[in-house]
Amino acid sequence: MARVRQVSEHGAEGGVERVYHELRQTLRVTGVDVSLRTWAAYPRFFVAMWEAMGPNVETRAFEEAALGLWQEVLDSTVQWEVLGAWNAAKLGKSQRFHARGALELCEAMHPRVLLMVSAVRMALEGQLVGQADALGTSERLERGIPSRMAAMEWVVEKPADPALRSLFADIVKTVGPPGVPGEYRALACWPSYLETAWRRLKPRMKDEDFQQAADRLLESARQRARGLPYPVALSRERVAALGENADAVLKVTQALERRSPALLLNLSRMVQDVPDMLRQPMPGASRLVPDWVAAEELR
């Protein structure tokens, strides 16, 4: 597929900038993932997507669905061979502290992003997503980023270093488009670790049990998305009516969903390779507001 421009957080304007802020606060993370930045290349769709998904994303039901999906990922890989990249890489104490923080951030964010991508993909294909609960009736979580969560820091997608640029090209060729996944751009801040990890991750992706695990995770993500509390009012017709290329939006969404399970399996292997991983406070505290306030905010 053709390369899709990503909208950086610094380059976001208007409705996209507003949605970026709400995504960070609602997902309780310090940055906006590559998948979401790719969607933002279609700004009118992006705003409509968040209007359709936002009420679900801030519910405890969404959080528990994402946590359940991540637990499935961990269970799928826990019996696989130890990656060994963490001990093999030559990193100092400070470097290990920050690399661990980057992995903790990805662990908190990516299962929820896959749940969003699956819900949007099914809605765009005309499938029913979500239940018929009345808006504002499902338990919601407090917004806000945990104080101990690491800042999102990435290497540019086209780095000056030829070795890193070649590594990025190999990652995209293996996992599929569009673009270098955010976790690999984050871990490229420590190129020796990323190179060591990728060299050990890539061969396993060719195995049949890896693909079977990815297929199971994809189906689980879709089932969990169907069970979200509120209907996802999004369709190709609505996207086209907004003046966006509905076919292009669907194509990029399908590509994002297609590669996400494999990325989660790889992330799980890296996470389980690191000692003393902290768990972010997920799910968060309940948001105790009157129903009429919740309904008004969710419009």
PDB file of C-alpha atoms in Angstrom:
ATOM      1  CA  MET A   1       0.000   0.000   0.000  1.00  0.00           C
ATOM      2  CA  ALA A   2       1.074   3.587  -0.564  1.00  0.00           C
ATOM      3  CA  ARG A   3       2.883   5.332   2.257  1.00  0.00           C
ATOM      4  CA  VAL A   4       0.474   7.186   4.560  1.00  0.00           C
ATOM      5  CA  ARG A   5       1.541  10.437   6.176  1.00  0.00           C
ATOM      6  CA  GLN A   6       1.450  10.522   9.961  1.00  0.00           C
ATOM      7  CA  VAL A   7       0.434  13.625  11.870  1.00  0.00           C
ATOM      8  CA  SER A   8       2.885  14.367  14.665  1.00  0.00           C
ATOM      9  CA  GLU A   9       1.682  15.705  17.978  1.00  0.00           C
ATOM     10  CA  HIS A  10       3.552  18.941  17.338  1.00  0.00           C
ATOM     11  CA  GLY A  11       2.046  19.212  13.869  1.00  0.00           C
ATOM     12  CA  ALA A  12      -1.555  18.554  14.912  1.00  0.00           C
ATOM     13  CA  GLU A  13      -4.042  21.375  14.472  1.00  0.00           C
ATOM     14  CA  GLY A  14      -7.732  22.035  15.015  1.00  0.00           C
ATOM     15  CA  GLY A  15      -9.870  18.975  15.631  1.00  0.00           C
ATOM     16  CA  VAL A  16      -6.904  16.601  15.390  1.00  0.00           C
ATOM     17  CA  GLU A  17      -5.054  18.477  18.129  1.00  0.00           C
ATOM     18  CA  ARG A  18      -8.150  18.337  20.347  1.00  0.00           C
ATOM     19  CA  VAL A  19      -8.582  14.605  19.787  1.00  0.00           C
ATOM     20  CA  TYR A  20      -4.899  13.989  20.514  1.00  0.00           C
ATOM     21  CA  HIS A  21      -5.316  15.703  23.870  1.00  0.00           C
ATOM     22  CA  GLU A  22      -8.436  13.700  24.690  1.00  0.00           C
ATOM     23  CA  LEU A  23      -6.771  10.456  23.641  1.00  0.00           C
ATOM     24  CA  ARG A  24      -3.823  11.054  25.952  1.00  0.00           C
ATOM     25  CA  GLN A  25      -6.116  11.878  28.853  1.00  0.00           C
ATOM     26  CA  THR A  26      -8.608   9.065  28.240  1.00  0.00           C
ATOM     27  CA  LEU A  27      -6.071   6.338  27.471  1.00  0.00           C
ATOM     28  CA  ARG A  28      -3.898   7.784  30.279  1.00  0.00           C
ATOM     29  CA  VAL A  29      -0.677   7.662  28.272  1.00  0.00           C
ATOM     30  CA  THR A  30       1.989  10.245  27.488  1.00  0.00           C
ATOM     31  CA  GLY A  31       1.723  10.241  23.702  1.00  0.00           C
ATOM     32  CA  VAL A  32      -0.250   9.246  20.625  1.00  0.00           C
ATOM     33  CA  ASP A  33       0.519   5.899  18.979  1.00  0.00           C
ATOM     34  CA  VAL A  34       1.565   5.417  15.346  1.00  0.00           C
ATOM     35  CA  SER A  35      -1.779   3.808  14.478  1.00  0.00           C
ATOM     36  CA  LEU A  36      -3.682   6.851  15.700  1.00  0.00           C
ATOM     37  CA  ARG A  37      -1.258   9.262  14.038  1.00  0.00           C
ATOM     38  CA  THR A  38      -1.807   7.406  10.782  1.00  0.00           C
ATOM     39  CA  TRP A  39      -5.580   7.748  11.081  1.00  0.00           C
ATOM     40  CA  ALA A  40      -5.081  11.468  11.708  1.00  0.00           C
ATOM     41  CA  ALA A  41      -3.879  11.844   8.109  1.00  0.00           C
ATOM     42  CA  TYR A  42      -7.639  11.772   7.380  1.00  0.00           C
ATOM     43  CA  PRO A  43      -8.638  14.547   9.803  1.00  0.00           C
ATOM     44  CA  ARG A  44     -12.410  14.593   9.313  1.00  0.00           C
ATOM     45  CA  PHE A  45     -12.543  10.820   9.667  1.00  0.00           C
ATOM     46  CA  PHE A  46     -10.268  11.020  12.723  1.00  0.00           C
ATOM     47  CA  VAL A  47     -12.559  13.406  14.564  1.00  0.00           C
ATOM     48  CA  ALA A  48     -15.620  11.319  13.632  1.00  0.00           C
ATOM     49  CA  MET A  49     -13.809   8.174  14.751  1.00  0.00           C
ATOM     50  CA  TRP A  50     -13.202   9.651  18.180  1.00  0.00           C
ATOM     51  CA  GLU A  51     -16.797  10.848  18.479  1.00  0.00           C
ATOM     52  CA  ALA A  52     -17.863   7.260  17.803  1.00  0.00           C
ATOM     53  CA  MET A  53     -15.232   5.519  19.950  1.00  0.00           C
ATOM     54  CA  GLY A  54     -14.616   7.981  22.795  1.00  0.00           C
ATOM     55  CA  PRO A  55     -17.673   7.077  24.890  1.00  0.00           C
ATOM     56  CA  ASN A  56     -16.544   3.442  24.879  1.00  0.00           C
ATOM     57  CA  VAL A  57     -12.850   4.095  25.439  1.00  0.00           C
ATOM     58  CA  GLU A  58     -13.353   5.833  28.767  1.00  0.00           C
ATOM     59  CA  THR A  59     -15.470   3.040  30.258  1.00  0.00           C
ATOM     60  CA  ARG A  60     -14.292   0.383  32.646  1.00  0.00           C
ATOM     61  CA  ALA A  61     -15.712  -2.190  30.215  1.00  0.00           C
ATOM     62  CA  PHE A  62     -13.240  -1.047  27.553  1.00  0.00           C
ATOM     63  CA  GLU A  63     -10.359  -1.070  30.028  1.00  0.00           C
ATOM     64  CA  GLU A  64     -11.170  -4.572  31.236  1.00  0.00           C
ATOM     65  CA  ALA A  65     -11.526  -5.821  27.657  1.00  0.00           C
ATOM     66  CA  ALA A  66      -8.079  -4.453  26.827  1.00  0.00           C
ATOM     67  CA  LEU A  67      -6.569  -5.909  29.993  1.00  0.00           C
ATOM     68  CA  GLY A  68      -8.115  -9.280  29.200  1.00  0.00           C
ATOM     69  CA  LEU A  69      -6.704  -9.127  25.687  1.00  0.00           C
ATOM     70  CA  TRP A  70      -3.228  -8.321  27.016  1.00  0.00           C
ATOM     71  CA  GLN A  71      -3.438 -11.217  29.465  1.00  0.00           C
ATOM     72  CA  GLU A  72      -4.190 -13.512  26.531  1.00  0.00           C
ATOM     73  CA  VAL A  73      -1.081 -12.183  24.822  1.00  0.00           C
ATOM     74  CA  LEU A  74       1.053 -12.880  27.893  1.00  0.00           C
ATOM     75  CA  ASP A  75      -0.424 -16.361  28.267  1.00  0.00           C
ATOM     76  CA  SER A  76       0.334 -17.096  24.611  1.00  0.00           C
ATOM     77  CA  THR A  77       4.040 -16.349  24.946  1.00  0.00           C
ATOM     78  CA  VAL A  78       4.915 -17.278  28.522  1.00  0.00           C
ATOM     79  CA  GLN A  79       5.918 -20.820  27.562  1.00  0.00           C
ATOM     80  CA  TRP A  80       8.012 -19.740  24.577  1.00  0.00           C
ATOM     81  CA  GLU A  81      11.769 -19.622  24.794  1.00  0.00           C
ATOM     82  CA  VAL A  82      13.266 -16.715  26.727  1.00  0.00           C
ATOM     83  CA  LEU A  83      14.172 -13.878  24.393  1.00  0.00           C
ATOM     84  CA  GLY A  84      17.403 -13.066  26.216  1.00  0.00           C
ATOM     85  CA  ALA A  85      17.823  -9.681  24.529  1.00  0.00           C
ATOM     86  CA  TRP A  86      17.670  -7.670  27.747  1.00  0.00           C
ATOM     87  CA  ASN A  87      20.710  -9.347  29.261  1.00  0.00           C
ATOM     88  CA  ALA A  88      22.559  -9.583  25.955  1.00  0.00           C
ATOM     89  CA  ALA A  89      22.331  -5.872  25.122  1.00  0.00           C
ATOM     90  CA  LYS A  90      25.050  -3.600  26.430  1.00  0.00           C
ATOM     91  CA  LEU A  91      23.075  -0.995  28.321  1.00  0.00           C
ATOM     92  CA  GLY A  92      23.989   1.080  31.318  1.00  0.00           C
ATOM     93  CA  LYS A  93      21.844   1.380  34.436  1.00  0.00           C
ATOM     94  CA  SER A  94      20.206   4.642  33.317  1.00  0.00           C
ATOM     95  CA  GLN A  95      19.598   3.281  29.818  1.00  0.00           C
ATOM     96  CA  ARG A  96      17.902   0.199  31.232  1.00  0.00           C
ATOM     97  CA  PHE A  97      15.701   2.365  33.445  1.00  0.00           C
ATOM     98  CA  HIS A  98      14.456   4.411  30.491  1.00  0.00           C
ATOM     99  CA  ALA A  99      14.124   1.426  28.130  1.00  0.00           C
ATOM    100  CA  ARG A 100      12.055  -0.360  30.755  1.00  0.00           C
ATOM    101  CA  GLY A 101       9.841   2.711  31.012  1.00  0.00           C
ATOM    102  CA  ALA A 102       9.308   2.695  27.238  1.00  0.00           C
ATOM    103  CA  LEU A 103       8.194  -0.934  27.348  1.00  0.00           C
ATOM    104  CA  GLU A 104       5.839  -0.221  30.253  1.00  0.00           C
ATOM    105  CA  LEU A 105       4.272   2.590  28.255  1.00  0.00           C
ATOM    106  CA  CYS A 106       3.783   0.334  25.224  1.00  0.00           C
ATOM    107  CA  GLU A 107       2.325  -2.403  27.407  1.00  0.00           C
ATOM    108  CA  ALA A 108      -0.262   0.039  28.754  1.00  0.00           C
ATOM    109  CA  MET A 109      -1.155   1.485  25.366  1.00  0.00           C
ATOM    110  CA  HIS A 110      -1.049  -1.093  22.572  1.00  0.00           C
ATOM    111  CA  PRO A 111      -3.744  -3.587  23.697  1.00  0.00           C
ATOM    112  CA  ARG A 112      -6.195  -0.699  23.893  1.00  0.00           C
ATOM    113  CA  VAL A 113      -5.162   0.599  20.488  1.00  0.00           C
ATOM    114  CA  LEU A 114      -5.787  -2.831  18.935  1.00  0.00           C
ATOM    115  CA  LEU A 115      -9.238  -2.911  20.518  1.00  0.00           C
ATOM    116  CA  MET A 116      -9.985   0.485  18.977  1.00  0.00           C
ATOM    117  CA  VAL A 117      -8.637  -0.526  15.565  1.00  0.00           C
ATOM    118  CA  SER A 118     -10.690  -3.738  15.505  1.00  0.00           C
ATOM    119  CA  ALA A 119     -13.862  -1.884  16.488  1.00  0.00           C
ATOM    120  CA  VAL A 120     -13.342   0.754  13.803  1.00  0.00           C
ATOM    121  CA  ARG A 121     -12.465  -1.792  11.124  1.00  0.00           C
ATOM    122  CA  MET A 122     -15.634  -3.789  11.762  1.00  0.00           C
ATOM    123  CA  ALA A 123     -17.788  -0.649  11.842  1.00  0.00           C
ATOM    124  CA  LEU A 124     -16.348   0.523   8.522  1.00  0.00           C
ATOM    125  CA  GLU A 125     -17.158  -2.881   7.030  1.00  0.00           C
ATOM    126  CA  GLY A 126     -20.790  -2.568   8.097  1.00  0.00           C
ATOM    127  CA  GLN A 127     -20.695  -4.896  11.099  1.00  0.00           C
ATOM    128  CA  LEU A 128     -22.504  -4.123  14.328  1.00  0.00           C
ATOM    129  CA  VAL A 129     -20.070  -3.076  17.043  1.00  0.00           C
ATOM    130  CA  GLY A 130     -21.051  -2.433  20.649  1.00  0.00           C
ATOM    131  CA  GLN A 131     -24.168  -3.025  22.671  1.00  0.00           C
ATOM    132  CA  ALA A 132     -27.282  -0.890  22.986  1.00  0.00           C
ATOM    133  CA  ASP A 133     -26.576   0.624  26.406  1.00  0.00           C
ATOM    134  CA  ALA A 134     -27.808   4.183  26.934  1.00  0.00           C
ATOM    135  CA  LEU A 135     -25.000   6.715  26.605  1.00  0.00           C
ATOM    136  CA  GLY A 136     -23.444   7.649  29.940  1.00  0.00           C
ATOM    137  CA  THR A 137     -24.759   4.637  31.857  1.00  0.00           C
ATOM    138  CA  SER A 138     -21.620   2.479  31.845  1.00  0.00           C
ATOM    139  CA  GLU A 139     -19.038   3.013  34.594  1.00  0.00           C
ATOM    140  CA  ARG A 140     -16.315   5.425  33.525  1.00  0.00           C
ATOM    141  CA  LEU A 141     -12.710   5.833  34.616  1.00  0.00           C
ATOM    142  CA  GLU A 142     -10.923   8.952  35.755  1.00  0.00           C
ATOM    143  CA  ARG A 143      -8.890  10.646  33.079  1.00  0.00           C
ATOM    144  CA  GLY A 144      -5.272  11.669  33.460  1.00  0.00           C
ATOM    145  CA  ILE A 145      -1.773  10.274  32.932  1.00  0.00           C
ATOM    146  CA  PRO A 146      -0.157   8.414  35.864  1.00  0.00           C
ATOM    147  CA  SER A 147       2.709  10.449  37.277  1.00  0.00           C
ATOM    148  CA  ARG A 148       5.244   7.634  36.975  1.00  0.00           C
ATOM    149  CA  MET A 149       4.529   6.817  33.330  1.00  0.00           C
ATOM    150  CA  ALA A 150       7.508   7.376  31.037  1.00  0.00           C
ATOM    151  CA  ALA A 151       7.414  10.124  28.436  1.00  0.00           C
ATOM    152  CA  MET A 152       6.893   8.958  24.860  1.00  0.00           C
ATOM    153  CA  GLU A 153      10.156   9.516  23.005  1.00  0.00           C
ATOM    154  CA  TRP A 154      10.760   8.200  19.497  1.00  0.00           C
ATOM    155  CA  VAL A 155      13.456   8.149  16.863  1.00  0.00           C
ATOM    156  CA  VAL A 156      12.347   9.705  13.578  1.00  0.00           C
ATOM    157  CA  GLU A 157      11.007   7.235  11.031  1.00  0.00           C
ATOM    158  CA  LYS A 158      13.866   7.997   8.630  1.00  0.00           C
ATOM    159  CA  PRO A 159      16.922   8.204  10.903  1.00  0.00           C
ATOM    160  CA  ALA A 160      20.264   9.492   9.656  1.00  0.00           C
ATOM    161  CA  ASP A 161      22.083   6.365  10.823  1.00  0.00           C
ATOM    162  CA  PRO A 162      22.123   3.932   7.857  1.00  0.00           C
ATOM    163  CA  ALA A 163      22.198   0.833  10.083  1.00  0.00           C
ATOM    164  CA  LEU A 164      19.108   1.946  11.976  1.00  0.00           C
ATOM    165  CA  ARG A 165      17.374   2.975   8.757  1.00  0.00           C
ATOM    166  CA  SER A 166      18.050  -0.511   7.358  1.00  0.00           C
ATOM    167  CA  LEU A 167      16.723  -2.092  10.548  1.00  0.00           C
ATOM    168  CA  PHE A 168      13.536  -0.054  10.316  1.00  0.00           C
ATOM    169  CA  ALA A 169      13.082  -1.116   6.689  1.00  0.00           C
ATOM    170  CA  ASP A 170      13.424  -4.773   7.677  1.00  0.00           C
ATOM    171  CA  ILE A 171      10.892  -4.369  10.492  1.00  0.00           C
ATOM    172  CA  VAL A 172       8.282  -2.820   8.171  1.00  0.00           C
ATOM    173  CA  LYS A 173       8.938  -5.451   5.515  1.00  0.00           C
ATOM    174  CA  THR A 174       8.359  -8.186   8.105  1.00  0.00           C
ATOM    175  CA  VAL A 175       5.399  -6.835  10.095  1.00  0.00           C
ATOM    176  CA  GLY A 176       3.705  -4.998   7.227  1.00  0.00           C
ATOM    177  CA  PRO A 177       2.673  -1.393   6.530  1.00  0.00           C
ATOM    178  CA  PRO A 178       1.972   1.357   7.296  1.00  0.00           C
ATOM    179  CA  GLY A 179       5.174   2.738   8.781  1.00  0.00           C
ATOM    180  CA  VAL A 180       7.539   1.727  11.572  1.00  0.00           C
ATOM    181  CA  PRO A 181       5.550   0.647  14.664  1.00  0.00           C
ATOM    182  CA  GLY A 182       5.839   3.008  17.602  1.00  0.00           C
ATOM    183  CA  GLU A 183       7.417   0.526  20.007  1.00  0.00           C
ATOM    184  CA  TYR A 184      10.348  -0.039  17.645  1.00  0.00           C
ATOM    185  CA  ARG A 185      10.824   3.688  17.112  1.00  0.00           C
ATOM    186  CA  ALA A 186      10.823   4.127  20.900  1.00  0.00           C
ATOM    187  CA  LEU A 187      13.289   1.299  21.494  1.00  0.00           C
ATOM    188  CA  ALA A 188      15.522   2.685  18.752  1.00  0.00           C
ATOM    189  CA  CYS A 189      16.640   5.230  21.353  1.00  0.00           C
ATOM    190  CA  TRP A 190      18.818   2.267  22.404  1.00  0.00           C
ATOM    191  CA  PRO A 191      19.787   0.834  19.013  1.00  0.00           C
ATOM    192  CA  SER A 192      21.970  -1.962  20.362  1.00  0.00           C
ATOM    193  CA  TYR A 193      19.036  -3.332  22.362  1.00  0.00           C
ATOM    194  CA  LEU A 194      16.578  -2.967  19.486  1.00  0.00           C
ATOM    195  CA  GLU A 195      18.919  -4.689  17.053  1.00  0.00           C
ATOM    196  CA  THR A 196      19.510  -7.545  19.514  1.00  0.00           C
ATOM    197  CA  ALA A 197      15.797  -7.941  20.248  1.00  0.00           C
ATOM    198  CA  TRP A 198      14.721  -7.805  16.605  1.00  0.00           C
ATOM    199  CA  ARG A 199      17.350 -10.359  15.560  1.00  0.00           C
ATOM    200  CA  ARG A 200      15.769 -12.774  18.056  1.00  0.00           C
ATOM    201  CA  LEU A 201      12.125 -11.844  17.462  1.00  0.00           C
ATOM    202  CA  LYS A 202      12.057 -12.107  13.677  1.00  0.00           C
ATOM    203  CA  PRO A 203      12.756 -15.866  13.230  1.00  0.00           C
ATOM    204  CA  ARG A 204       9.967 -16.814  15.664  1.00  0.00           C
ATOM    205  CA  MET A 205       7.406 -14.876  13.600  1.00  0.00           C
ATOM    206  CA  LYS A 206       7.724 -17.433  10.806  1.00  0.00           C
ATOM    207  CA  ASP A 207       6.631 -20.346  13.008  1.00  0.00           C
ATOM    208  CA  GLU A 208       3.164 -21.837  12.664  1.00  0.00           C
ATOM    209  CA  ASP A 209       2.378 -21.539  16.371  1.00  0.00           C
ATOM    210  CA  PHE A 210       3.205 -17.831  16.247  1.00  0.00           C
ATOM    211  CA  GLN A 211       0.744 -17.279  13.421  1.00  0.00           C
ATOM    212  CA  GLN A 212      -1.900 -19.366  15.159  1.00  0.00           C
ATOM    213  CA  ALA A 213      -1.474 -17.281  18.307  1.00  0.00           C
ATOM    214  CA  ALA A 214      -1.783 -14.097  16.230  1.00  0.00           C
ATOM    215  CA  ASP A 215      -4.968 -15.378  14.592  1.00  0.00           C
ATOM    216  CA  ARG A 216      -6.500 -16.196  17.987  1.00  0.00           C
ATOM    217  CA  LEU A 217      -5.652 -12.751  19.324  1.00  0.00           C
ATOM    218  CA  LEU A 218      -7.189 -11.062  16.314  1.00  0.00           C
ATOM    219  CA  GLU A 219     -10.440 -12.952  16.739  1.00  0.00           C
ATOM    220  CA  SER A 220     -10.423 -12.218  20.474  1.00  0.00           C
ATOM    221  CA  ALA A 221      -9.950  -8.504  19.820  1.00  0.00           C
ATOM    222  CA  ARG A 222     -12.929  -8.539  17.465  1.00  0.00           C
ATOM    223  CA  GLN A 223     -15.133 -10.387  19.926  1.00  0.00           C
ATOM    224  CA  ARG A 224     -14.205  -8.002  22.723  1.00  0.00           C
ATOM    225  CA  ALA A 225     -14.887  -5.015  20.474  1.00  0.00           C
ATOM    226  CA  ARG A 226     -18.357  -6.343  19.663  1.00  0.00           C
ATOM    227  CA  GLY A 227     -19.087  -6.474  23.388  1.00  0.00           C
ATOM    228  CA  LEU A 228     -18.308  -2.821  24.131  1.00  0.00           C
ATOM    229  CA  PRO A 229     -21.169  -1.055  25.909  1.00  0.00           C
ATOM    230  CA  TYR A 230     -22.094   1.566  23.299  1.00  0.00           C
ATOM    231  CA  PRO A 231     -22.754   1.253  19.569  1.00  0.00           C
ATOM    232  CA  VAL A 232     -19.939   2.543  17.337  1.00  0.00           C
ATOM    233  CA  ALA A 233     -21.766   4.827  14.904  1.00  0.00           C
ATOM    234  CA  LEU A 234     -19.262   4.829  12.073  1.00  0.00           C
ATOM    235  CA  SER A 235     -19.551   3.673   8.479  1.00  0.00           C
ATOM    236  CA  ARG A 236     -17.893   4.049   5.103  1.00  0.00           C
ATOM    237  CA  GLU A 237     -20.887   6.086   3.966  1.00  0.00           C
ATOM    238  CA  ARG A 238     -20.387   8.553   6.802  1.00  0.00           C
ATOM    239  CA  VAL A 239     -16.668   8.789   6.081  1.00  0.00           C
ATOM    240  CA  ALA A 240     -17.396   9.503   2.415  1.00  0.00           C
ATOM    241  CA  ALA A 241     -20.012  12.099   3.374  1.00  0.00           C
ATOM    242  CA  LEU A 242     -17.355  13.874   5.412  1.00  0.00           C
ATOM    243  CA  GLY A 243     -15.301  14.243   2.249  1.00  0.00           C
ATOM    244  CA  GLU A 244     -12.665  11.632   3.048  1.00  0.00           C
ATOM    245  CA  ASN A 245     -11.551   8.723   0.847  1.00  0.00           C
ATOM    246  CA  ALA A 246     -13.506   5.939   2.542  1.00  0.00           C
ATOM    247  CA  ASP A 247     -11.698   3.188   0.631  1.00  0.00           C
ATOM    248  CA  ALA A 248      -8.294   4.536   1.660  1.00  0.00           C
ATOM    249  CA  VAL A 249      -9.381   4.851   5.297  1.00  0.00           C
ATOM    250  CA  LEU A 250     -10.651   1.263   5.326  1.00  0.00           C
ATOM    251  CA  LYS A 251      -7.505  -0.026   3.652  1.00  0.00           C
ATOM    252  CA  VAL A 252      -5.162   1.589   6.173  1.00  0.00           C
ATOM    253  CA  THR A 253      -7.367   0.437   9.072  1.00  0.00           C
ATOM    254  CA  GLN A 254      -7.283  -3.144   7.804  1.00  0.00           C
ATOM    255  CA  ALA A 255      -3.493  -2.954   7.535  1.00  0.00           C
ATOM    256  CA  LEU A 256      -3.174  -1.616  11.072  1.00  0.00           C
ATOM    257  CA  GLU A 257      -5.378  -4.384  12.452  1.00  0.00           C
ATOM    258  CA  ARG A 258      -3.671  -7.102  10.422  1.00  0.00           C
ATOM    259  CA  ARG A 259      -0.228  -6.482  11.881  1.00  0.00           C
ATOM    260  CA  SER A 260      -1.232  -5.622  15.466  1.00  0.00           C
ATOM    261  CA  PRO A 261      -1.506  -9.163  16.929  1.00  0.00           C
ATOM    262  CA  ALA A 262       2.039 -10.049  15.826  1.00  0.00           C
ATOM    263  CA  LEU A 263       3.306  -6.774  17.266  1.00  0.00           C
ATOM    264  CA  LEU A 264       1.613  -7.543  20.582  1.00  0.00           C
ATOM    265  CA  LEU A 265       3.161 -11.010  20.696  1.00  0.00           C
ATOM    266  CA  ASN A 266       6.595  -9.501  20.112  1.00  0.00           C
ATOM    267  CA  LEU A 267       5.962  -6.834  22.738  1.00  0.00           C
ATOM    268  CA  SER A 268       4.944  -9.527  25.210  1.00  0.00           C
ATOM    269  CA  ARG A 269       8.192 -11.392  24.627  1.00  0.00           C
ATOM    270  CA  MET A 270      10.203  -8.225  25.243  1.00  0.00           C
ATOM    271  CA  VAL A 271       8.191  -7.349  28.354  1.00  0.00           C
ATOM    272  CA  GLN A 272       8.583 -10.832  29.848  1.00  0.00           C
ATOM    273  CA  ASP A 273      12.315 -10.647  29.136  1.00  0.00           C
ATOM    274  CA  VAL A 274      12.767  -7.671  31.480  1.00  0.00           C
ATOM    275  CA  PRO A 275      13.053  -8.148  35.255  1.00  0.00           C
ATOM    276  CA  ASP A 276      11.245  -5.816  37.643  1.00  0.00           C
ATOM    277  CA  MET A 277       8.693  -4.550  35.164  1.00  0.00           C
ATOM    278  CA  LEU A 278       6.256  -2.162  36.823  1.00  0.00           C
ATOM    279  CA  ARG A 279       2.566  -2.390  36.091  1.00  0.00           C
ATOM    280  CA  GLN A 280       0.774   0.869  35.468  1.00  0.00           C
ATOM    281  CA  PRO A 281      -2.314   1.506  37.658  1.00  0.00           C
ATOM    282  CA  MET A 282      -4.741  -0.036  35.201  1.00  0.00           C
ATOM    283  CA  PRO A 283      -7.662  -0.059  35.433  1.00  0.00           C
ATOM    284  CA  GLY A 284      -7.908   3.386  36.929  1.00  0.00           C
ATOM    285  CA  ALA A 285     -10.236   4.787  39.563  1.00  0.00           C
ATOM    286  CA  SER A 286     -13.926   5.157  38.864  1.00  0.00           C
ATOM    287  CA  ARG A 287     -15.114   8.533  37.659  1.00  0.00           C
ATOM    288  CA  LEU A 288     -17.828   9.501  40.106  1.00  0.00           C
ATOM    289  CA  VAL A 289     -20.012  12.029  38.322  1.00  0.00           C
ATOM    290  CA  PRO A 290     -23.800  12.278  37.948  1.00  0.00           C
ATOM    291  CA  ASP A 291     -25.295  10.478  34.967  1.00  0.00           C
ATOM    292  CA  TRP A 292     -26.607  13.702  33.415  1.00  0.00           C
ATOM    293  CA  VAL A 293     -23.089  15.189  33.514  1.00  0.00           C
ATOM    294  CA  ALA A 294     -21.649  12.054  31.921  1.00  0.00           C
ATOM    295  CA  ALA A 295     -24.253  12.074  29.177  1.00  0.00           C
ATOM    296  CA  GLU A 296     -23.606  15.734  28.428  1.00  0.00           C
ATOM    297  CA  GLU A 297     -19.838  15.250  28.235  1.00  0.00           C
ATOM    298  CA  LEU A 298     -20.145  12.246  25.949  1.00  0.00           C
ATOM    299  CA  ARG A 299     -22.151  14.034  23.257  1.00  0.00           C
TER     300      ARG A 299
END
